[in-house]
Amino acid sequence: FLTQHISITNEFEESLQLINPALSMPYWDFTQDHVRVAQKATQEGRDIDYSDLWSLDIWTEDYFGSAVGSPIHTVTEGRWAYTTVPKAESKNSLHANGYGFLRAPWNLQSTAYVTRYHKMCGEAIGGTASYLEDTWPTCSTHYAGVFDIDAYAEFVPYMAYVAHAGVHLMIGGSGGAGESSCDDWTTEMKSAGSSMKMIKSQSAFLLRNLWRYDLCTAPSSEDCEDSVINGDTSACKLTCAGCESDKFTEDQLTDLLQWFGGDVAALSSKDRQSIARTIFCDTKIVLGEHVEAASPADASFWPMHPTLERLMQYKQLVQPFTDVTWDASGYRSDWTSECKWGLTFGTDCAGHGASDVTAGKVSTLDEDTGLYSSKALTNFDLMEVTKSHKTFLLPYVYDTFDYSHCEAVGVSFKKIPKTSD
């Protein structure tokens, strides 16, 4: 995760510098955003309201732009207004959805524009009113990653999930398309009761899981093109097992509802039948780009991951890893040594191994010639150059390792010790 993101960010920066050599890749320390909304809540004597995030200056037209209030959930003002998602080179591939856009095949979003929902099927994300509490990474989150973790194999999944994934989730979110919207599930599935928030919270992950486990299939590009011609894009959606029948089998219900926990499983067969038909047959869910592999189409994607590299470089300075073994299985029960999905699907985790090369090229200094060369490195070699005595091999430095903003919420990062070198 970390090394692959470092590589593609470096290649992206070098592309920028072909246009203007004076440019450098910015980083966005999103824990500062959390501090600001936390301070506002404290001043007003209330719990954190994560919708306050979208009124911060970073979401104005001078920076990432705002999609709040847009009926099509896209940025309408500023330099990123109406940014489009590229079309794939070929239809009916793993790299495209049914409309031919470079989106996940399960994300059947028909609009050409980058979308941001900031909610999960109309449900707020983060905060005490949400099923997903404290989703946005905090100063405490990043502090724990630096000072409570000593093994690199534990640090990587922590960075991938706890320390940053919530930003993707809360920007992208999910919503409904067509006349039947998942925003309306609260009134359409009253039998779900208190489980509704949890059901909606799963909507961003649900499509991916259904597709990966072969419980639902994606439509062809021909089917989606016909839906556009007929003026009903809701017809271009996943086809799930059991929807063709009047009634789901018990095995189908178990498979489809497994993502929603024991409270839903304990409902009557009639209620489970109704919930399953509403979710899997009658509703089309669509995702904002940040939730899936199309996230690089959103400008706010690119400054996120340098923040994690900066945090790792800081860690190497103040509390270096004591274990750099490339094996996460001892820290994550659902992982193989190298990746999350290896156990479930029996994959070889290509790209995740220590000796696998990075997707992007990285410029590094050849100490013998004194020249920089740009090439793909192995994951292990790229991890090595993030160590404090090796970062001079990279063509960039971080301006500071200053986390003093965290002191406003009671979190004090250690100062970097001075050395005689």
CSV table of C-alpha atoms in Angstrom, one decimal:
chain,number,residue,atom,x,y,z
A,1,PHE,CA,0.0,0.0,0.0
A,2,LEU,CA,2.5,2.7,1.1
A,3,THR,CA,5.2,2.0,-1.4
A,4,GLN,CA,2.8,1.7,-4.3
A,5,HIS,CA,1.3,5.0,-3.4
A,6,ILE,CA,4.7,6.6,-3.0
A,7,SER,CA,5.6,5.4,-6.5
A,8,ILE,CA,2.5,6.7,-8.3
A,9,THR,CA,2.7,10.0,-6.4
A,10,ASN,CA,6.3,10.4,-7.5
A,11,GLU,CA,5.5,9.7,-11.1
A,12,PHE,CA,2.6,12.1,-10.9
A,13,GLU,CA,4.9,14.8,-9.5
A,14,GLU,CA,7.4,14.3,-12.3
A,15,SER,CA,4.5,14.6,-14.8
A,16,LEU,CA,3.6,18.0,-13.3
A,17,GLN,CA,7.3,19.1,-13.5
A,18,LEU,CA,7.3,18.4,-17.2
A,19,ILE,CA,4.8,21.2,-17.4
A,20,ASN,CA,6.4,23.5,-14.8
A,21,PRO,CA,9.7,22.4,-13.2
A,22,ALA,CA,9.0,24.7,-10.2
A,23,LEU,CA,6.0,22.6,-9.1
A,24,SER,CA,6.1,20.1,-6.3
A,25,MET,CA,3.5,17.7,-4.9
A,26,PRO,CA,1.6,19.2,-2.0
A,27,TYR,CA,0.5,17.1,1.0
A,28,TRP,CA,-2.7,17.5,2.8
A,29,ASP,CA,-2.6,16.7,6.6
A,30,PHE,CA,-6.3,15.9,7.0
A,31,THR,CA,-5.9,15.6,10.8
A,32,GLN,CA,-5.9,19.4,10.8
A,33,ASP,CA,-9.4,19.3,9.4
A,34,HIS,CA,-10.5,17.1,12.3
A,35,VAL,CA,-8.9,19.5,14.8
A,36,ARG,CA,-10.8,22.4,13.4
A,37,VAL,CA,-14.2,20.7,13.5
A,38,ALA,CA,-13.5,19.4,17.0
A,39,GLN,CA,-12.6,22.9,18.2
A,40,LYS,CA,-15.8,24.3,16.7
A,41,ALA,CA,-17.9,21.6,18.4
A,42,THR,CA,-16.2,22.3,21.7
A,43,GLN,CA,-16.7,26.1,21.4
A,44,GLU,CA,-20.4,25.5,20.7
A,45,GLY,CA,-20.8,22.9,23.4
A,46,ARG,CA,-21.9,20.0,21.2
A,47,ASP,CA,-20.7,16.8,19.7
A,48,ILE,CA,-18.6,16.9,16.5
A,49,ASP,CA,-20.7,17.3,13.3
A,50,TYR,CA,-18.7,16.0,10.4
A,51,SER,CA,-20.7,18.0,7.9
A,52,ASP,CA,-18.7,20.9,9.2
A,53,LEU,CA,-15.7,19.5,7.3
A,54,TRP,CA,-17.2,20.6,4.0
A,55,SER,CA,-17.4,24.2,5.0
A,56,LEU,CA,-13.6,24.4,5.6
A,57,ASP,CA,-11.6,26.5,3.2
A,58,ILE,CA,-10.0,23.5,1.6
A,59,TRP,CA,-13.4,22.7,0.0
A,60,THR,CA,-13.7,26.1,-1.5
A,61,GLU,CA,-13.3,26.8,-5.2
A,62,ASP,CA,-9.7,27.9,-4.7
A,63,TYR,CA,-8.8,24.4,-3.6
A,64,PHE,CA,-10.7,21.2,-4.0
A,65,GLY,CA,-14.1,22.8,-4.7
A,66,SER,CA,-17.4,21.8,-3.2
A,67,ALA,CA,-20.1,19.4,-4.3
A,68,VAL,CA,-22.4,20.2,-1.4
A,69,GLY,CA,-25.8,21.3,-2.6
A,70,SER,CA,-25.2,20.1,-6.2
A,71,PRO,CA,-28.1,18.0,-7.4
A,72,ILE,CA,-25.6,15.8,-9.4
A,73,HIS,CA,-23.1,15.6,-6.5
A,74,THR,CA,-20.3,17.2,-8.4
A,75,VAL,CA,-18.1,20.3,-8.1
A,76,THR,CA,-19.7,23.2,-10.0
A,77,GLU,CA,-17.3,26.1,-9.3
A,78,GLY,CA,-13.6,26.6,-9.4
A,79,ARG,CA,-10.8,25.0,-11.2
A,80,TRP,CA,-12.1,21.5,-10.7
A,81,ALA,CA,-15.7,22.3,-11.8
A,82,TYR,CA,-17.3,19.5,-13.8
A,83,THR,CA,-14.1,17.4,-13.9
A,84,THR,CA,-14.9,14.3,-16.0
A,85,VAL,CA,-14.0,10.7,-15.4
A,86,PRO,CA,-12.0,9.3,-18.4
A,87,LYS,CA,-13.5,6.7,-20.7
A,88,ALA,CA,-11.9,3.3,-20.8
A,89,GLU,CA,-10.1,2.1,-24.0
A,90,SER,CA,-12.2,-1.0,-24.2
A,91,LYS,CA,-15.7,-1.9,-23.1
A,92,ASN,CA,-16.7,-4.8,-21.0
A,93,SER,CA,-13.4,-4.9,-19.1
A,94,LEU,CA,-12.4,-5.0,-15.5
A,95,HIS,CA,-11.3,-1.4,-15.9
A,96,ALA,CA,-14.7,0.0,-16.9
A,97,ASN,CA,-18.2,0.1,-15.8
A,98,GLY,CA,-21.2,-0.6,-18.1
A,99,TYR,CA,-21.1,3.0,-19.4
A,100,GLY,CA,-17.5,2.7,-20.4
A,101,PHE,CA,-16.1,5.0,-17.7
A,102,LEU,CA,-12.9,4.2,-15.8
A,103,ARG,CA,-14.8,3.1,-12.8
A,104,ALA,CA,-15.1,-0.2,-11.0
A,105,PRO,CA,-17.5,-2.5,-12.9
A,106,TRP,CA,-19.8,-2.6,-9.9
A,107,ASN,CA,-20.1,1.2,-9.7
A,108,LEU,CA,-22.7,1.8,-12.4
A,109,GLN,CA,-22.6,5.6,-12.1
A,110,SER,CA,-23.8,7.0,-15.4
A,111,THR,CA,-22.7,10.6,-15.1
A,112,ALA,CA,-19.4,11.7,-16.7
A,113,TYR,CA,-18.5,13.9,-13.8
A,114,VAL,CA,-16.5,13.1,-10.6
A,115,THR,CA,-19.0,12.7,-7.8
A,116,ARG,CA,-18.9,13.2,-4.1
A,117,TYR,CA,-21.8,12.2,-1.8
A,118,HIS,CA,-20.3,12.8,1.6
A,119,LYS,CA,-23.0,10.4,3.0
A,120,MET,CA,-23.9,6.8,2.8
A,121,CYS,CA,-27.3,6.5,1.1
A,122,GLY,CA,-28.3,9.7,2.8
A,123,GLU,CA,-27.0,8.7,6.2
A,124,ALA,CA,-24.3,10.9,7.8
A,125,ILE,CA,-20.8,9.4,8.2
A,126,GLY,CA,-18.8,9.8,11.3
A,127,GLY,CA,-19.8,11.2,14.7
A,128,THR,CA,-22.0,9.9,17.5
A,129,ALA,CA,-25.1,10.1,15.4
A,130,SER,CA,-23.6,7.6,12.9
A,131,TYR,CA,-23.0,3.9,12.8
A,132,LEU,CA,-19.5,4.7,11.6
A,133,GLU,CA,-18.2,6.8,14.4
A,134,ASP,CA,-14.9,8.7,14.2
A,135,THR,CA,-14.3,7.6,10.7
A,136,TRP,CA,-12.2,10.7,9.8
A,137,PRO,CA,-8.6,10.1,11.0
A,138,THR,CA,-7.5,12.1,14.0
A,139,CYS,CA,-4.3,13.3,15.6
A,140,SER,CA,-4.7,10.4,18.0
A,141,THR,CA,-5.0,8.0,15.1
A,142,HIS,CA,-1.8,9.1,13.6
A,143,TYR,CA,0.0,9.3,16.9
A,144,ALA,CA,-0.9,5.7,17.7
A,145,GLY,CA,0.4,4.6,14.3
A,146,VAL,CA,3.8,6.2,15.1
A,147,PHE,CA,4.3,5.3,18.7
A,148,ASP,CA,2.2,2.2,19.4
A,149,ILE,CA,3.4,0.2,16.4
A,150,ASP,CA,6.9,-1.2,16.0
A,151,ALA,CA,6.5,-3.7,13.1
A,152,TYR,CA,6.3,-2.5,9.5
A,153,ALA,CA,3.9,-5.3,8.6
A,154,GLU,CA,1.5,-4.0,11.2
A,155,PHE,CA,2.0,-0.4,10.3
A,156,VAL,CA,1.0,-0.8,6.6
A,157,PRO,CA,-2.5,-2.1,7.1
A,158,TYR,CA,-3.0,0.4,9.9
A,159,MET,CA,-2.1,3.2,7.5
A,160,ALA,CA,-4.3,1.7,4.8
A,161,TYR,CA,-7.4,1.5,6.9
A,162,VAL,CA,-7.4,3.3,10.2
A,163,ALA,CA,-5.1,6.2,9.3
A,164,HIS,CA,-6.6,7.3,6.0
A,165,ALA,CA,-9.5,5.2,4.5
A,166,GLY,CA,-12.2,7.2,6.3
A,167,VAL,CA,-11.2,10.2,4.2
A,168,HIS,CA,-11.9,8.4,1.0
A,169,LEU,CA,-15.2,7.1,2.5
A,170,MET,CA,-16.5,10.4,3.7
A,171,ILE,CA,-15.6,12.3,0.5
A,172,GLY,CA,-17.0,9.7,-1.9
A,173,GLY,CA,-19.9,8.1,-0.1
A,174,SER,CA,-22.8,6.5,-1.8
A,175,GLY,CA,-26.2,7.4,-3.1
A,176,GLY,CA,-29.1,6.2,-5.2
A,177,ALA,CA,-29.9,6.4,-8.9
A,178,GLY,CA,-33.3,6.4,-10.5
A,179,GLU,CA,-36.7,6.4,-8.9
A,180,SER,CA,-35.9,3.9,-6.3
A,181,SER,CA,-33.1,5.4,-4.1
A,182,CYS,CA,-31.2,3.9,-1.2
A,183,ASP,CA,-31.7,7.3,0.5
A,184,ASP,CA,-35.4,6.1,0.9
A,185,TRP,CA,-34.6,2.8,2.6
A,186,THR,CA,-35.5,4.2,6.0
A,187,THR,CA,-39.1,4.5,5.0
A,188,GLU,CA,-39.2,1.5,2.6
A,189,MET,CA,-37.6,-1.0,5.1
A,190,LYS,CA,-39.1,-0.1,8.5
A,191,SER,CA,-38.7,-3.7,9.5
A,192,ALA,CA,-34.9,-3.2,9.6
A,193,GLY,CA,-35.5,-0.9,12.6
A,194,SER,CA,-32.3,0.1,14.4
A,195,SER,CA,-30.2,-1.8,11.9
A,196,MET,CA,-30.9,0.8,9.2
A,197,LYS,CA,-27.9,2.9,9.9
A,198,MET,CA,-25.6,-0.1,9.8
A,199,ILE,CA,-27.2,-1.3,6.5
A,200,LYS,CA,-26.6,2.1,5.0
A,201,SER,CA,-23.1,2.2,6.3
A,202,GLN,CA,-22.3,-0.9,4.3
A,203,SER,CA,-23.6,0.5,1.0
A,204,ALA,CA,-20.2,1.7,-0.2
A,205,PHE,CA,-18.6,-1.8,0.4
A,206,LEU,CA,-21.6,-3.9,-0.5
A,207,LEU,CA,-21.4,-3.6,-4.3
A,208,ARG,CA,-17.7,-4.6,-4.2
A,209,ASN,CA,-18.4,-7.6,-2.1
A,210,LEU,CA,-21.4,-8.8,-4.1
A,211,TRP,CA,-19.4,-8.6,-7.3
A,212,ARG,CA,-16.2,-10.2,-5.9
A,213,TYR,CA,-18.2,-13.1,-4.3
A,214,ASP,CA,-20.1,-13.7,-7.6
A,215,LEU,CA,-23.4,-13.0,-5.8
A,216,CYS,CA,-24.3,-10.4,-8.4
A,217,THR,CA,-23.1,-9.8,-11.9
A,218,ALA,CA,-22.4,-6.5,-13.7
A,219,PRO,CA,-24.4,-5.6,-16.9
A,220,SER,CA,-22.8,-5.4,-20.3
A,221,SER,CA,-22.0,-2.2,-22.0
A,222,GLU,CA,-24.8,-2.9,-24.5
A,223,ASP,CA,-27.3,-3.2,-21.7
A,224,CYS,CA,-26.2,0.1,-20.2
A,225,GLU,CA,-26.2,1.9,-23.6
A,226,ASP,CA,-29.7,0.7,-24.2
A,227,SER,CA,-30.8,2.1,-20.8
A,228,VAL,CA,-29.4,5.5,-21.8
A,229,ILE,CA,-31.3,5.4,-25.1
A,230,ASN,CA,-34.5,4.4,-23.3
A,231,GLY,CA,-34.0,7.1,-20.7
A,232,ASP,CA,-33.9,4.8,-17.7
A,233,THR,CA,-30.4,4.4,-16.4
A,234,SER,CA,-31.8,2.6,-13.3
A,235,ALA,CA,-32.2,-0.4,-15.6
A,236,CYS,CA,-28.4,-0.6,-15.8
A,237,LYS,CA,-27.6,-2.3,-12.5
A,238,LEU,CA,-26.2,-5.4,-10.9
A,239,THR,CA,-28.2,-8.6,-11.3
A,240,CYS,CA,-28.3,-10.5,-8.1
A,241,ALA,CA,-29.0,-14.2,-7.4
A,242,GLY,CA,-32.7,-14.7,-6.5
A,243,CYS,CA,-34.1,-11.5,-8.0
A,244,GLU,CA,-35.4,-13.5,-11.0
A,245,SER,CA,-37.6,-15.5,-8.7
A,246,ASP,CA,-40.6,-14.6,-6.6
A,247,LYS,CA,-38.8,-15.7,-3.5
A,248,PHE,CA,-35.2,-16.0,-2.3
A,249,THR,CA,-34.0,-19.4,-1.0
A,250,GLU,CA,-32.7,-19.4,2.5
A,251,ASP,CA,-29.1,-19.9,1.2
A,252,GLN,CA,-29.5,-16.9,-1.0
A,253,LEU,CA,-30.8,-14.8,1.9
A,254,THR,CA,-27.8,-15.9,4.0
A,255,ASP,CA,-25.3,-15.0,1.3
A,256,LEU,CA,-26.9,-11.7,0.4
A,257,LEU,CA,-27.6,-10.5,4.0
A,258,GLN,CA,-24.3,-11.7,5.5
A,259,TRP,CA,-22.9,-8.1,5.5
A,260,PHE,CA,-25.5,-6.8,7.8
A,261,GLY,CA,-24.9,-8.7,11.0
A,262,GLY,CA,-26.9,-10.7,13.5
A,263,ASP,CA,-29.7,-8.3,14.1
A,264,VAL,CA,-30.8,-8.6,10.5
A,265,ALA,CA,-30.3,-12.3,10.4
A,266,ALA,CA,-32.6,-12.6,13.4
A,267,LEU,CA,-35.5,-11.0,11.6
A,268,SER,CA,-38.4,-13.1,10.4
A,269,SER,CA,-38.1,-14.8,7.0
A,270,LYS,CA,-40.8,-12.4,5.6
A,271,ASP,CA,-38.8,-9.3,6.7
A,272,ARG,CA,-35.6,-10.7,5.4
A,273,GLN,CA,-37.2,-11.4,2.1
A,274,SER,CA,-38.5,-7.9,1.9
A,275,ILE,CA,-35.2,-6.3,2.9
A,276,ALA,CA,-33.3,-8.4,0.4
A,277,ARG,CA,-35.6,-7.6,-2.5
A,278,THR,CA,-35.5,-3.9,-1.7
A,279,ILE,CA,-31.7,-3.7,-1.5
A,280,PHE,CA,-30.6,-6.2,-4.2
A,281,CYS,CA,-33.4,-6.1,-6.7
A,282,ASP,CA,-35.2,-2.8,-6.6
A,283,THR,CA,-32.5,-0.3,-5.8
A,284,LYS,CA,-29.5,0.9,-7.8
A,285,ILE,CA,-26.7,2.1,-5.6
A,286,VAL,CA,-23.9,4.3,-7.0
A,287,LEU,CA,-20.6,5.4,-5.5
A,288,GLY,CA,-18.5,8.6,-5.4
A,289,GLU,CA,-15.1,8.1,-7.0
A,290,HIS,CA,-13.2,8.2,-3.8
A,291,VAL,CA,-14.7,4.9,-2.6
A,292,GLU,CA,-13.2,2.9,-5.4
A,293,ALA,CA,-10.3,2.7,-7.9
A,294,ALA,CA,-11.6,5.7,-9.8
A,295,SER,CA,-10.5,8.0,-6.9
A,296,PRO,CA,-7.5,9.5,-8.8
A,297,ALA,CA,-10.0,11.3,-11.0
A,298,ASP,CA,-10.8,13.5,-8.0
A,299,ALA,CA,-8.2,16.2,-7.4
A,300,SER,CA,-8.4,15.7,-3.6
A,301,PHE,CA,-7.0,12.1,-4.0
A,302,TRP,CA,-3.4,13.2,-4.9
A,303,PRO,CA,-2.3,15.2,-1.8
A,304,MET,CA,-3.7,12.5,0.6
A,305,HIS,CA,-1.1,9.8,0.4
A,306,PRO,CA,2.1,12.0,0.7
A,307,THR,CA,0.7,12.7,4.2
A,308,LEU,CA,1.2,9.0,5.1
A,309,GLU,CA,4.7,8.9,3.6
A,310,ARG,CA,5.5,12.0,5.7
A,311,LEU,CA,4.2,10.3,8.8
A,312,MET,CA,6.3,7.2,8.0
A,313,GLN,CA,9.4,9.3,7.5
A,314,TYR,CA,8.7,11.1,10.8
A,315,LYS,CA,8.3,7.7,12.5
A,316,GLN,CA,11.7,6.6,11.1
A,317,LEU,CA,13.2,9.7,12.8
A,318,VAL,CA,11.6,9.5,16.2
A,319,GLN,CA,10.8,5.8,16.7
A,320,PRO,CA,12.1,3.5,13.9
A,321,PHE,CA,10.6,0.1,13.2
A,322,THR,CA,12.2,-2.7,15.2
A,323,ASP,CA,10.7,-5.3,12.8
A,324,VAL,CA,10.7,-4.9,9.0
A,325,THR,CA,9.6,-8.5,8.3
A,326,TRP,CA,7.3,-8.5,5.2
A,327,ASP,CA,4.6,-10.6,6.8
A,328,ALA,CA,1.2,-9.1,8.0
A,329,SER,CA,-0.5,-12.4,8.8
A,330,GLY,CA,0.6,-12.2,12.5
A,331,TYR,CA,-1.2,-8.8,12.8
A,332,ARG,CA,-4.3,-9.3,10.7
A,333,SER,CA,-6.2,-12.6,11.0
A,334,ASP,CA,-7.9,-12.1,7.6
A,335,TRP,CA,-4.7,-11.5,5.7
A,336,THR,CA,-2.1,-13.6,4.1
A,337,SER,CA,1.5,-12.5,4.6
A,338,GLU,CA,1.1,-9.8,2.0
A,339,CYS,CA,-2.5,-8.8,1.4
A,340,LYS,CA,-6.1,-8.8,2.7
A,341,TRP,CA,-7.9,-10.7,-0.1
A,342,GLY,CA,-5.3,-13.5,-0.6
A,343,LEU,CA,-7.0,-15.8,1.9
A,344,THR,CA,-10.5,-15.3,0.6
A,345,PHE,CA,-9.8,-15.7,-3.1
A,346,GLY,CA,-6.6,-17.6,-3.0
A,347,THR,CA,-4.7,-15.0,-5.0
A,348,ASP,CA,-0.9,-14.5,-5.1
A,349,CYS,CA,-1.2,-10.9,-4.0
A,350,ALA,CA,0.6,-9.6,-7.0
A,351,GLY,CA,2.2,-6.2,-6.4
A,352,HIS,CA,2.2,-6.6,-2.6
A,353,GLY,CA,5.3,-8.7,-2.2
A,354,ALA,CA,8.6,-7.3,-0.9
A,355,SER,CA,10.3,-8.2,-4.2
A,356,ASP,CA,7.4,-7.0,-6.5
A,357,VAL,CA,8.1,-3.8,-8.4
A,358,THR,CA,6.1,-0.7,-7.9
A,359,ALA,CA,3.5,0.5,-10.4
A,360,GLY,CA,5.0,3.9,-10.8
A,361,LYS,CA,8.6,5.0,-11.4
A,362,VAL,CA,10.6,6.8,-8.7
A,363,SER,CA,13.6,9.0,-9.2
A,364,THR,CA,16.5,8.1,-6.9
A,365,LEU,CA,20.1,9.2,-6.6
A,366,ASP,CA,22.9,6.9,-7.9
A,367,GLU,CA,25.6,7.6,-5.3
A,368,ASP,CA,28.4,6.4,-7.7
A,369,THR,CA,27.5,8.7,-10.6
A,370,GLY,CA,25.8,11.5,-8.7
A,371,LEU,CA,22.8,11.4,-11.1
A,372,TYR,CA,19.2,10.7,-10.6
A,373,SER,CA,17.4,8.0,-12.6
A,374,SER,CA,13.7,7.2,-12.8
A,375,LYS,CA,12.7,3.6,-12.5
A,376,ALA,CA,10.4,1.2,-10.8
A,377,LEU,CA,11.8,-0.1,-7.5
A,378,THR,CA,10.9,-3.2,-5.5
A,379,ASN,CA,8.5,-2.5,-2.6
A,380,PHE,CA,11.3,-3.4,-0.1
A,381,ASP,CA,13.9,-1.1,-1.8
A,382,LEU,CA,11.4,1.8,-1.8
A,383,MET,CA,10.7,1.2,1.9
A,384,GLU,CA,14.4,1.3,2.6
A,385,VAL,CA,14.9,4.8,1.1
A,386,THR,CA,12.2,6.2,3.5
A,387,LYS,CA,14.6,5.6,6.4
A,388,SER,CA,16.1,8.7,7.9
A,389,HIS,CA,19.7,8.0,6.7
A,390,LYS,CA,18.5,7.2,3.1
A,391,THR,CA,16.0,9.9,2.2
A,392,PHE,CA,18.8,12.0,0.6
A,393,LEU,CA,18.5,9.5,-2.3
A,394,LEU,CA,15.0,10.9,-3.1
A,395,PRO,CA,14.7,14.1,-5.2
A,396,TYR,CA,12.4,15.8,-2.6
A,397,VAL,CA,12.1,16.5,1.1
A,398,TYR,CA,9.1,17.3,3.3
A,399,ASP,CA,9.1,20.9,4.5
A,400,THR,CA,8.5,20.1,8.2
A,401,PHE,CA,7.5,17.3,10.5
A,402,ASP,CA,5.5,19.7,12.6
A,403,TYR,CA,2.3,18.3,14.2
A,404,SER,CA,1.8,21.1,16.7
A,405,HIS,CA,-1.8,21.6,15.6
A,406,CYS,CA,-2.5,18.4,17.5
A,407,GLU,CA,-1.7,20.0,20.8
A,408,ALA,CA,-5.1,21.8,20.6
A,409,VAL,CA,-6.8,18.5,21.1
A,410,GLY,CA,-4.4,17.2,23.7
A,411,VAL,CA,-2.1,15.2,21.5
A,412,SER,CA,1.7,16.1,21.6
A,413,PHE,CA,4.0,14.6,19.0
A,414,LYS,CA,7.6,14.3,20.0
A,415,LYS,CA,10.1,16.8,18.5
A,416,ILE,CA,12.7,15.4,16.2
A,417,PRO,CA,15.9,14.9,18.1
A,418,LYS,CA,18.9,16.9,16.8
A,419,THR,CA,22.0,15.0,15.8
A,420,SER,CA,25.6,16.0,15.3
A,421,ASP,CA,25.4,14.9,11.6
